[in-house]
């Protein structure tokens, strides 16, 4: 999932390559035609074959179609969640894409005493370093190019406890 291999790479390693099974589902409803709110979806959706919004064109082992099972439908209704527009494989790969990469960046705590580095967040708790900037350095999976405020463990604990 994180480092997929091509067919040639698999053969070079001496592994066996298996082609994805081509399936021909009789799609009965398109993802774009699904109602936006779960309350507008009848129980008959359990009999439908829904077209994945990616339509098998992505590189996420898309099944191109899927069905909603009764337990999933009950869960979605109970928590008032809209029906998915993507097949389970595409949903899985979309979740994986939200994870941080397998890389650590050297960072310094962004606590500047009374607030965060850019003044976006005002501190609520008392910190060990008082009103001066924290100088703790650490490794983190949070990319410095992104907007997350990253505190050292001590400053973080002062804010959430």
PDB file of C-alpha atoms in Angstrom:
ATOM      1  CA  UNK A   1       0.000   0.000   0.000  1.00  0.00           C
ATOM      2  CA  UNK A   2       2.851   2.420   0.726  1.00  0.00           C
ATOM      3  CA  UNK A   3       5.358   1.181  -1.842  1.00  0.00           C
ATOM      4  CA  UNK A   4       3.512  -0.659  -4.599  1.00  0.00           C
ATOM      5  CA  UNK A   5       5.564  -2.631  -7.099  1.00  0.00           C
ATOM      6  CA  UNK A   6       5.136  -2.831 -10.844  1.00  0.00           C
ATOM      7  CA  UNK A   7       4.720  -6.140 -12.636  1.00  0.00           C
ATOM      8  CA  UNK A   8       8.390  -6.030 -13.761  1.00  0.00           C
ATOM      9  CA  UNK A   9       9.636  -5.356 -10.213  1.00  0.00           C
ATOM     10  CA  UNK A  10       7.573  -8.248  -8.868  1.00  0.00           C
ATOM     11  CA  UNK A  11       9.032 -10.607 -11.491  1.00  0.00           C
ATOM     12  CA  UNK A  12      12.591  -9.328 -10.767  1.00  0.00           C
ATOM     13  CA  UNK A  13      12.130 -10.222  -7.084  1.00  0.00           C
ATOM     14  CA  UNK A  14      10.983 -13.703  -8.104  1.00  0.00           C
ATOM     15  CA  UNK A  15       7.444 -13.239  -6.828  1.00  0.00           C
ATOM     16  CA  UNK A  16       4.291 -14.304  -8.621  1.00  0.00           C
ATOM     17  CA  UNK A  17       2.187 -11.617 -10.310  1.00  0.00           C
ATOM     18  CA  UNK A  18      -1.561 -11.902 -10.248  1.00  0.00           C
ATOM     19  CA  UNK A  19      -3.653  -9.837 -12.632  1.00  0.00           C
ATOM     20  CA  UNK A  20      -6.650  -8.154 -11.100  1.00  0.00           C
ATOM     21  CA  UNK A  21      -9.827  -9.992 -11.869  1.00  0.00           C
ATOM     22  CA  UNK A  22     -11.919  -8.038 -14.344  1.00  0.00           C
ATOM     23  CA  UNK A  23     -15.462  -7.905 -13.098  1.00  0.00           C
ATOM     24  CA  UNK A  24     -18.479  -6.825 -15.014  1.00  0.00           C
ATOM     25  CA  UNK A  25     -21.051  -5.583 -12.548  1.00  0.00           C
ATOM     26  CA  UNK A  26     -24.497  -4.595 -13.721  1.00  0.00           C
ATOM     27  CA  UNK A  27     -24.572  -1.119 -12.201  1.00  0.00           C
ATOM     28  CA  UNK A  28     -28.091  -0.108 -11.219  1.00  0.00           C
ATOM     29  CA  UNK A  29     -27.397   3.361  -9.801  1.00  0.00           C
ATOM     30  CA  UNK A  30     -24.625   5.904 -10.358  1.00  0.00           C
ATOM     31  CA  UNK A  31     -22.870   7.559  -7.417  1.00  0.00           C
ATOM     32  CA  UNK A  32     -23.848  11.010  -8.701  1.00  0.00           C
ATOM     33  CA  UNK A  33     -27.517   9.997  -8.590  1.00  0.00           C
ATOM     34  CA  UNK A  34     -27.493   9.090  -4.889  1.00  0.00           C
ATOM     35  CA  UNK A  35     -29.425  11.453  -2.619  1.00  0.00           C
ATOM     36  CA  UNK A  36     -27.152  13.639  -0.479  1.00  0.00           C
ATOM     37  CA  UNK A  37     -28.907  12.918   2.815  1.00  0.00           C
ATOM     38  CA  UNK A  38     -29.174   9.437   4.325  1.00  0.00           C
ATOM     39  CA  UNK A  39     -32.779  10.151   5.384  1.00  0.00           C
ATOM     40  CA  UNK A  40     -33.726  10.336   1.695  1.00  0.00           C
ATOM     41  CA  UNK A  41     -32.419   6.835   0.948  1.00  0.00           C
ATOM     42  CA  UNK A  42     -34.934   3.977   0.943  1.00  0.00           C
ATOM     43  CA  UNK A  43     -34.145   0.461   2.209  1.00  0.00           C
ATOM     44  CA  UNK A  44     -34.218  -0.703  -1.406  1.00  0.00           C
ATOM     45  CA  UNK A  45     -30.664   0.677  -1.730  1.00  0.00           C
ATOM     46  CA  UNK A  46     -29.528  -2.677  -0.312  1.00  0.00           C
ATOM     47  CA  UNK A  47     -30.518  -4.302  -3.600  1.00  0.00           C
ATOM     48  CA  UNK A  48     -28.700  -1.740  -5.772  1.00  0.00           C
ATOM     49  CA  UNK A  49     -25.243  -2.031  -7.326  1.00  0.00           C
ATOM     50  CA  UNK A  50     -23.690   1.422  -6.973  1.00  0.00           C
ATOM     51  CA  UNK A  51     -21.131   2.738  -9.431  1.00  0.00           C
ATOM     52  CA  UNK A  52     -17.914   3.921  -7.757  1.00  0.00           C
ATOM     53  CA  UNK A  53     -17.321   7.627  -8.420  1.00  0.00           C
ATOM     54  CA  UNK A  54     -13.823   6.742  -9.709  1.00  0.00           C
ATOM     55  CA  UNK A  55     -15.385   4.381 -12.276  1.00  0.00           C
ATOM     56  CA  UNK A  56     -12.318   2.124 -12.158  1.00  0.00           C
ATOM     57  CA  UNK A  57     -10.022   4.839 -13.550  1.00  0.00           C
ATOM     58  CA  UNK A  58      -7.949   5.391 -10.399  1.00  0.00           C
ATOM     59  CA  UNK A  59      -4.877   3.476  -9.268  1.00  0.00           C
ATOM     60  CA  UNK A  60      -6.505   2.253  -6.054  1.00  0.00           C
ATOM     61  CA  UNK A  61      -7.589  -1.260  -7.027  1.00  0.00           C
ATOM     62  CA  UNK A  62     -11.027   0.173  -7.722  1.00  0.00           C
ATOM     63  CA  UNK A  63     -13.798  -2.390  -8.023  1.00  0.00           C
ATOM     64  CA  UNK A  64     -15.846   0.091 -10.124  1.00  0.00           C
ATOM     65  CA  UNK A  65     -19.037  -0.920  -8.292  1.00  0.00           C
ATOM     66  CA  UNK A  66     -20.166  -1.890  -4.813  1.00  0.00           C
ATOM     67  CA  UNK A  67     -23.177  -2.722  -2.698  1.00  0.00           C
ATOM     68  CA  UNK A  68     -24.249  -1.435   0.682  1.00  0.00           C
ATOM     69  CA  UNK A  69     -24.720  -4.223   3.214  1.00  0.00           C
ATOM     70  CA  UNK A  70     -27.494  -4.043   5.845  1.00  0.00           C
ATOM     71  CA  UNK A  71     -25.128  -3.482   8.810  1.00  0.00           C
ATOM     72  CA  UNK A  72     -23.361  -0.625   6.996  1.00  0.00           C
ATOM     73  CA  UNK A  73     -26.681   0.971   6.049  1.00  0.00           C
ATOM     74  CA  UNK A  74     -27.889   0.743   9.664  1.00  0.00           C
ATOM     75  CA  UNK A  75     -24.640   2.339  10.866  1.00  0.00           C
ATOM     76  CA  UNK A  76     -24.869   5.183   8.344  1.00  0.00           C
ATOM     77  CA  UNK A  77     -28.493   5.869   9.266  1.00  0.00           C
ATOM     78  CA  UNK A  78     -27.807   5.717  13.011  1.00  0.00           C
ATOM     79  CA  UNK A  79     -24.975   8.265  12.794  1.00  0.00           C
ATOM     80  CA  UNK A  80     -26.631  10.336  10.063  1.00  0.00           C
ATOM     81  CA  UNK A  81     -23.801   9.799   7.574  1.00  0.00           C
ATOM     82  CA  UNK A  82     -24.310  10.085   3.823  1.00  0.00           C
ATOM     83  CA  UNK A  83     -23.896   7.019   1.630  1.00  0.00           C
ATOM     84  CA  UNK A  84     -20.362   6.547   0.301  1.00  0.00           C
ATOM     85  CA  UNK A  85     -19.694   7.412  -3.323  1.00  0.00           C
ATOM     86  CA  UNK A  86     -16.534   5.323  -3.530  1.00  0.00           C
ATOM     87  CA  UNK A  87     -16.020   1.556  -3.420  1.00  0.00           C
ATOM     88  CA  UNK A  88     -14.387   0.113  -0.278  1.00  0.00           C
ATOM     89  CA  UNK A  89     -10.932  -0.105  -1.908  1.00  0.00           C
ATOM     90  CA  UNK A  90     -11.001   3.528  -3.009  1.00  0.00           C
ATOM     91  CA  UNK A  91     -12.199   4.605   0.453  1.00  0.00           C
ATOM     92  CA  UNK A  92      -9.325   2.682   2.035  1.00  0.00           C
ATOM     93  CA  UNK A  93      -6.712   4.318  -0.209  1.00  0.00           C
ATOM     94  CA  UNK A  94      -8.255   7.758   0.357  1.00  0.00           C
ATOM     95  CA  UNK A  95      -7.837   7.223   4.127  1.00  0.00           C
ATOM     96  CA  UNK A  96      -4.226   6.126   3.617  1.00  0.00           C
ATOM     97  CA  UNK A  97      -3.537   9.308   1.664  1.00  0.00           C
ATOM     98  CA  UNK A  98      -4.452  11.336   4.762  1.00  0.00           C
ATOM     99  CA  UNK A  99      -1.700   9.743   6.838  1.00  0.00           C
ATOM    100  CA  UNK A 100       1.572  11.585   7.213  1.00  0.00           C
ATOM    101  CA  UNK A 101       4.468  10.227   5.133  1.00  0.00           C
ATOM    102  CA  UNK A 102       7.128   7.916   6.568  1.00  0.00           C
ATOM    103  CA  UNK A 103       9.458  10.826   7.182  1.00  0.00           C
ATOM    104  CA  UNK A 104      10.458  12.818  10.224  1.00  0.00           C
ATOM    105  CA  UNK A 105      11.310  16.520  10.245  1.00  0.00           C
ATOM    106  CA  UNK A 106      13.553  18.215  12.796  1.00  0.00           C
ATOM    107  CA  UNK A 107      11.461  20.910  14.461  1.00  0.00           C
ATOM    108  CA  UNK A 108      11.530  23.304  17.375  1.00  0.00           C
ATOM    109  CA  UNK A 109       8.504  23.762  19.625  1.00  0.00           C
ATOM    110  CA  UNK A 110       6.282  26.538  18.295  1.00  0.00           C
ATOM    111  CA  UNK A 111       5.246  27.724  21.752  1.00  0.00           C
ATOM    112  CA  UNK A 112       6.328  31.315  22.288  1.00  0.00           C
ATOM    113  CA  UNK A 113       5.196  31.680  25.871  1.00  0.00           C
ATOM    114  CA  UNK A 114       1.769  33.250  25.752  1.00  0.00           C
ATOM    115  CA  UNK A 115       0.858  32.064  22.258  1.00  0.00           C
ATOM    116  CA  UNK A 116       1.955  29.907  19.349  1.00  0.00           C
ATOM    117  CA  UNK A 117       4.715  30.984  16.966  1.00  0.00           C
ATOM    118  CA  UNK A 118       2.466  32.882  14.551  1.00  0.00           C
ATOM    119  CA  UNK A 119       0.149  34.079  17.327  1.00  0.00           C
ATOM    120  CA  UNK A 120      -2.652  31.898  15.947  1.00  0.00           C
ATOM    121  CA  UNK A 121      -3.242  30.099  19.237  1.00  0.00           C
ATOM    122  CA  UNK A 122      -3.247  31.715  22.697  1.00  0.00           C
ATOM    123  CA  UNK A 123      -1.974  29.408  25.419  1.00  0.00           C
ATOM    124  CA  UNK A 124      -4.338  28.549  28.220  1.00  0.00           C
ATOM    125  CA  UNK A 125      -2.062  26.675  30.618  1.00  0.00           C
ATOM    126  CA  UNK A 126       1.121  27.492  32.537  1.00  0.00           C
ATOM    127  CA  UNK A 127       4.252  26.274  30.789  1.00  0.00           C
ATOM    128  CA  UNK A 128       7.606  25.270  32.302  1.00  0.00           C
ATOM    129  CA  UNK A 129       9.395  27.980  30.309  1.00  0.00           C
ATOM    130  CA  UNK A 130       6.979  30.690  31.474  1.00  0.00           C
ATOM    131  CA  UNK A 131       6.372  33.598  29.101  1.00  0.00           C
ATOM    132  CA  UNK A 132       9.525  33.001  27.055  1.00  0.00           C
ATOM    133  CA  UNK A 133       9.807  30.915  23.914  1.00  0.00           C
ATOM    134  CA  UNK A 134      10.214  27.161  24.311  1.00  0.00           C
ATOM    135  CA  UNK A 135      13.511  25.876  22.901  1.00  0.00           C
ATOM    136  CA  UNK A 136      12.822  22.125  22.892  1.00  0.00           C
ATOM    137  CA  UNK A 137      13.824  20.406  19.633  1.00  0.00           C
ATOM    138  CA  UNK A 138      12.374  17.109  18.437  1.00  0.00           C
ATOM    139  CA  UNK A 139      11.568  14.948  15.421  1.00  0.00           C
ATOM    140  CA  UNK A 140       7.985  14.905  14.148  1.00  0.00           C
ATOM    141  CA  UNK A 141       5.906  13.575  11.266  1.00  0.00           C
ATOM    142  CA  UNK A 142       4.349  17.031  10.835  1.00  0.00           C
ATOM    143  CA  UNK A 143       5.748  18.783   7.766  1.00  0.00           C
ATOM    144  CA  UNK A 144       6.953  22.340   8.524  1.00  0.00           C
ATOM    145  CA  UNK A 145       5.439  23.486   5.204  1.00  0.00           C
ATOM    146  CA  UNK A 146       1.939  22.716   6.518  1.00  0.00           C
ATOM    147  CA  UNK A 147      -0.146  24.865   8.840  1.00  0.00           C
ATOM    148  CA  UNK A 148      -0.347  22.633  11.947  1.00  0.00           C
ATOM    149  CA  UNK A 149       0.925  24.140  15.182  1.00  0.00           C
ATOM    150  CA  UNK A 150       3.446  21.717  16.693  1.00  0.00           C
ATOM    151  CA  UNK A 151       4.331  21.872  20.377  1.00  0.00           C
ATOM    152  CA  UNK A 152       6.777  19.723  22.314  1.00  0.00           C
ATOM    153  CA  UNK A 153       5.213  17.150  24.618  1.00  0.00           C
ATOM    154  CA  UNK A 154       5.521  19.339  27.718  1.00  0.00           C
ATOM    155  CA  UNK A 155       3.842  22.383  26.120  1.00  0.00           C
ATOM    156  CA  UNK A 156       1.180  20.181  24.556  1.00  0.00           C
ATOM    157  CA  UNK A 157       0.409  18.577  27.923  1.00  0.00           C
ATOM    158  CA  UNK A 158       0.188  22.026  29.534  1.00  0.00           C
ATOM    159  CA  UNK A 159      -2.525  22.930  27.029  1.00  0.00           C
ATOM    160  CA  UNK A 160      -4.643  19.778  27.037  1.00  0.00           C
ATOM    161  CA  UNK A 161      -4.498  18.633  30.643  1.00  0.00           C
TER     162      UNK A 161
END
